[in-house]
Tab-separated table of C-alpha atoms in Angstrom:
chain	number	residue	atom	x	y	z
G	392	MET	CA	15.169	-19.200	-26.279
G	393	THR	CA	13.283	-22.283	-25.223
G	394	GLY	CA	13.130	-24.907	-22.517
G	395	ARG	CA	15.656	-24.900	-19.734
G	396	SER	CA	17.524	-21.832	-20.987
G	397	ALA	CA	14.296	-19.784	-20.822
G	398	VAL	CA	13.625	-20.987	-17.290
G	399	GLY	CA	17.233	-20.301	-16.294
G	400	TRP	CA	17.152	-16.797	-17.748
G	401	THR	CA	13.854	-16.083	-16.000
G	402	LEU	CA	15.363	-17.230	-12.700
G	403	VAL	CA	18.369	-14.915	-13.111
G	404	ARG	CA	16.187	-11.965	-14.143
G	405	VAL	CA	13.689	-12.415	-11.302
G	406	VAL	CA	16.249	-13.014	-8.538
G	407	PHE	CA	18.513	-10.117	-9.536
G	408	GLY	CA	15.561	-7.796	-10.111
G	409	LEU	CA	13.928	-8.550	-6.772
G	410	THR	CA	17.153	-8.380	-4.769
G	411	LEU	CA	18.013	-5.057	-6.379
G	412	ALA	CA	14.523	-3.713	-5.632
G	413	PHE	CA	14.041	-4.992	-2.109
G	414	GLY	CA	17.628	-5.357	-0.955
G	415	HIS	CA	18.850	-1.986	-2.151
G	416	GLY	CA	16.087	0.258	-3.492
G	417	LEU	CA	13.318	-0.204	-0.922
G	418	GLY	CA	15.373	1.066	2.001
G	419	LYS	CA	16.294	4.171	0.052
G	420	VAL	CA	12.777	5.069	-1.124
G	421	THR	CA	11.191	4.438	2.276
G	422	GLY	CA	13.970	5.865	4.452
G	423	ASP	CA	15.716	9.151	5.019
G	424	MET	CA	17.330	10.120	1.717
G	425	SER	CA	19.534	12.858	3.182
G	426	GLY	CA	22.547	10.624	3.852
G	427	PHE	CA	22.356	9.002	0.438
G	428	ALA	CA	21.900	12.417	-1.214
G	429	GLU	CA	24.962	13.685	0.655
G	430	GLY	CA	27.019	10.832	-0.810
G	431	VAL	CA	25.655	11.590	-4.275
G	432	GLY	CA	26.660	15.233	-3.804
G	433	LYS	CA	30.189	14.219	-2.789
G	434	MET	CA	30.507	12.428	-6.140
G	435	GLY	CA	29.983	15.788	-7.810
G	436	PHE	CA	26.385	15.445	-8.984
G	437	PRO	CA	24.433	18.696	-9.134
G	438	ALA	CA	21.034	18.590	-7.384
G	439	PRO	CA	22.100	15.618	-5.242
G	440	MET	CA	18.629	14.983	-3.781
G	441	PHE	CA	17.162	14.725	-7.285
G	442	PHE	CA	19.851	12.294	-8.448
G	443	ALA	CA	19.607	10.312	-5.214
G	444	TRP	CA	15.898	9.825	-5.895
G	445	CYS	CA	16.644	8.888	-9.508
G	446	ALA	CA	19.095	6.221	-8.332
G	447	ALA	CA	16.764	4.919	-5.620
G	448	LEU	CA	13.841	4.651	-8.044
G	449	ALA	CA	16.057	3.024	-10.678
G	450	GLU	CA	16.972	0.380	-8.117
G	451	PHE	CA	13.478	-0.114	-6.688
G	452	LEU	CA	11.114	0.342	-9.654
G	453	GLY	CA	13.731	-0.780	-12.174
G	454	GLY	CA	14.403	-3.929	-10.189
G	455	ILE	CA	10.698	-4.750	-9.967
G	456	ALA	CA	10.237	-4.104	-13.696
G	457	VAL	CA	13.208	-6.351	-14.556
G	458	ALA	CA	11.844	-9.085	-12.289
G	459	LEU	CA	8.411	-8.882	-13.911
G	460	GLY	CA	9.858	-8.529	-17.379
G	461	LEU	CA	7.844	-5.358	-17.954
G	462	LEU	CA	9.532	-2.615	-19.991
G	463	THR	CA	12.518	-4.826	-19.346
G	464	ARG	CA	15.154	-3.167	-21.487
G	465	PRO	CA	14.443	0.433	-20.405
G	466	ALA	CA	14.347	-0.683	-16.760
G	467	ALA	CA	17.670	-2.483	-17.188
G	468	LEU	CA	19.155	0.609	-18.823
G	469	PHE	CA	18.293	2.852	-15.852
G	470	SER	CA	19.267	0.222	-13.286
G	471	GLY	CA	22.470	-0.585	-15.132
G	472	PHE	CA	23.466	3.065	-15.326
G	473	THR	CA	22.902	3.359	-11.568
G	474	MET	CA	25.138	0.322	-11.027
G	475	LEU	CA	27.797	1.857	-13.290
G	476	VAL	CA	27.801	4.959	-11.078
G	477	ALA	CA	27.977	2.740	-7.975
G	478	LEU	CA	30.906	0.847	-9.497
G	479	PHE	CA	32.646	4.143	-10.231
G	480	ARG	CA	31.970	5.239	-6.639
G	481	HIS	CA	33.667	2.099	-5.289
G	482	ARG	CA	36.517	2.020	-7.839
G	483	ALA	CA	39.222	2.655	-5.241
G	484	ASP	CA	37.683	0.346	-2.624
G	485	PRO	CA	38.714	-3.264	-2.107
G	486	PHE	CA	37.166	-5.600	-4.677
G	487	GLY	CA	34.599	-6.862	-2.170
G	488	ARG	CA	33.061	-3.382	-2.009
G	489	MET	CA	32.620	-3.099	-5.764
G	490	GLU	CA	31.762	-6.729	-6.440
G	491	LEU	CA	28.003	-6.328	-5.940
G	492	SER	CA	27.812	-3.304	-8.259
G	493	LEU	CA	29.746	-5.256	-10.884
G	494	LEU	CA	27.414	-8.263	-10.602
G	495	TYR	CA	24.264	-6.145	-10.917
G	496	LEU	CA	25.775	-4.165	-13.793
G	497	THR	CA	26.681	-7.376	-15.638
G	498	VAL	CA	23.176	-8.800	-15.289
G	499	MET	CA	21.566	-5.506	-16.350
G	500	VAL	CA	23.757	-5.402	-19.478
G	501	ALA	CA	22.704	-9.000	-20.194
G	502	VAL	CA	19.052	-7.975	-19.765
G	503	LEU	CA	19.624	-5.113	-22.218
G	504	LEU	CA	21.047	-7.571	-24.748
G	505	ILE	CA	18.641	-10.492	-24.225
G	506	GLY	CA	15.434	-8.818	-23.085
G	507	GLY	CA	12.914	-10.357	-20.736
G	508	GLY	CA	12.701	-13.711	-22.482
G	509	PRO	CA	9.603	-15.800	-23.161
G	510	PHE	CA	8.455	-15.823	-19.523
G	511	SER	CA	8.051	-12.069	-19.124
G	512	LEU	CA	5.167	-9.617	-19.166
G	513	ASP	CA	6.718	-8.018	-22.250
G	514	ALA	CA	6.423	-11.363	-24.105
G	515	LEU	CA	2.875	-11.860	-22.855
G	516	LEU	CA	1.853	-8.400	-24.066
G	517	ARG	CA	3.500	-9.038	-27.461
G	518	ARG	CA	1.568	-12.319	-27.809
G	519	LYS	CA	-1.732	-10.578	-26.990
G	520	LYS	CA	-1.112	-7.925	-29.670
G	521	SER	CA	-0.636	-10.587	-32.347
């Protein structure tokens, strides 16, 4: 990946990572988790507070890691799984309710397949090892 495609991929990765982290994860990790945990429990998860924290951290820390391109694929895996659960949660809702989960899931799957690209901390660390 070189040139404009590398810049384009970096733009997608950074924007989706930061919006996931700060638009969705930050409010969960800094707020009252009880309401979110209640919703997680209604989906049938055991230990709903634990899984609510897992989801919130996957969104916040995973989003930041994807944006930075640091441990990019593992971060995308956790974030993508969280978006898959969110998509399942909204499966019976109108499309507009599940659209955002689908968009984030799609980008996280692309990150899993492509990786961070040449403008990522992962690539920088690989270059320093060589």
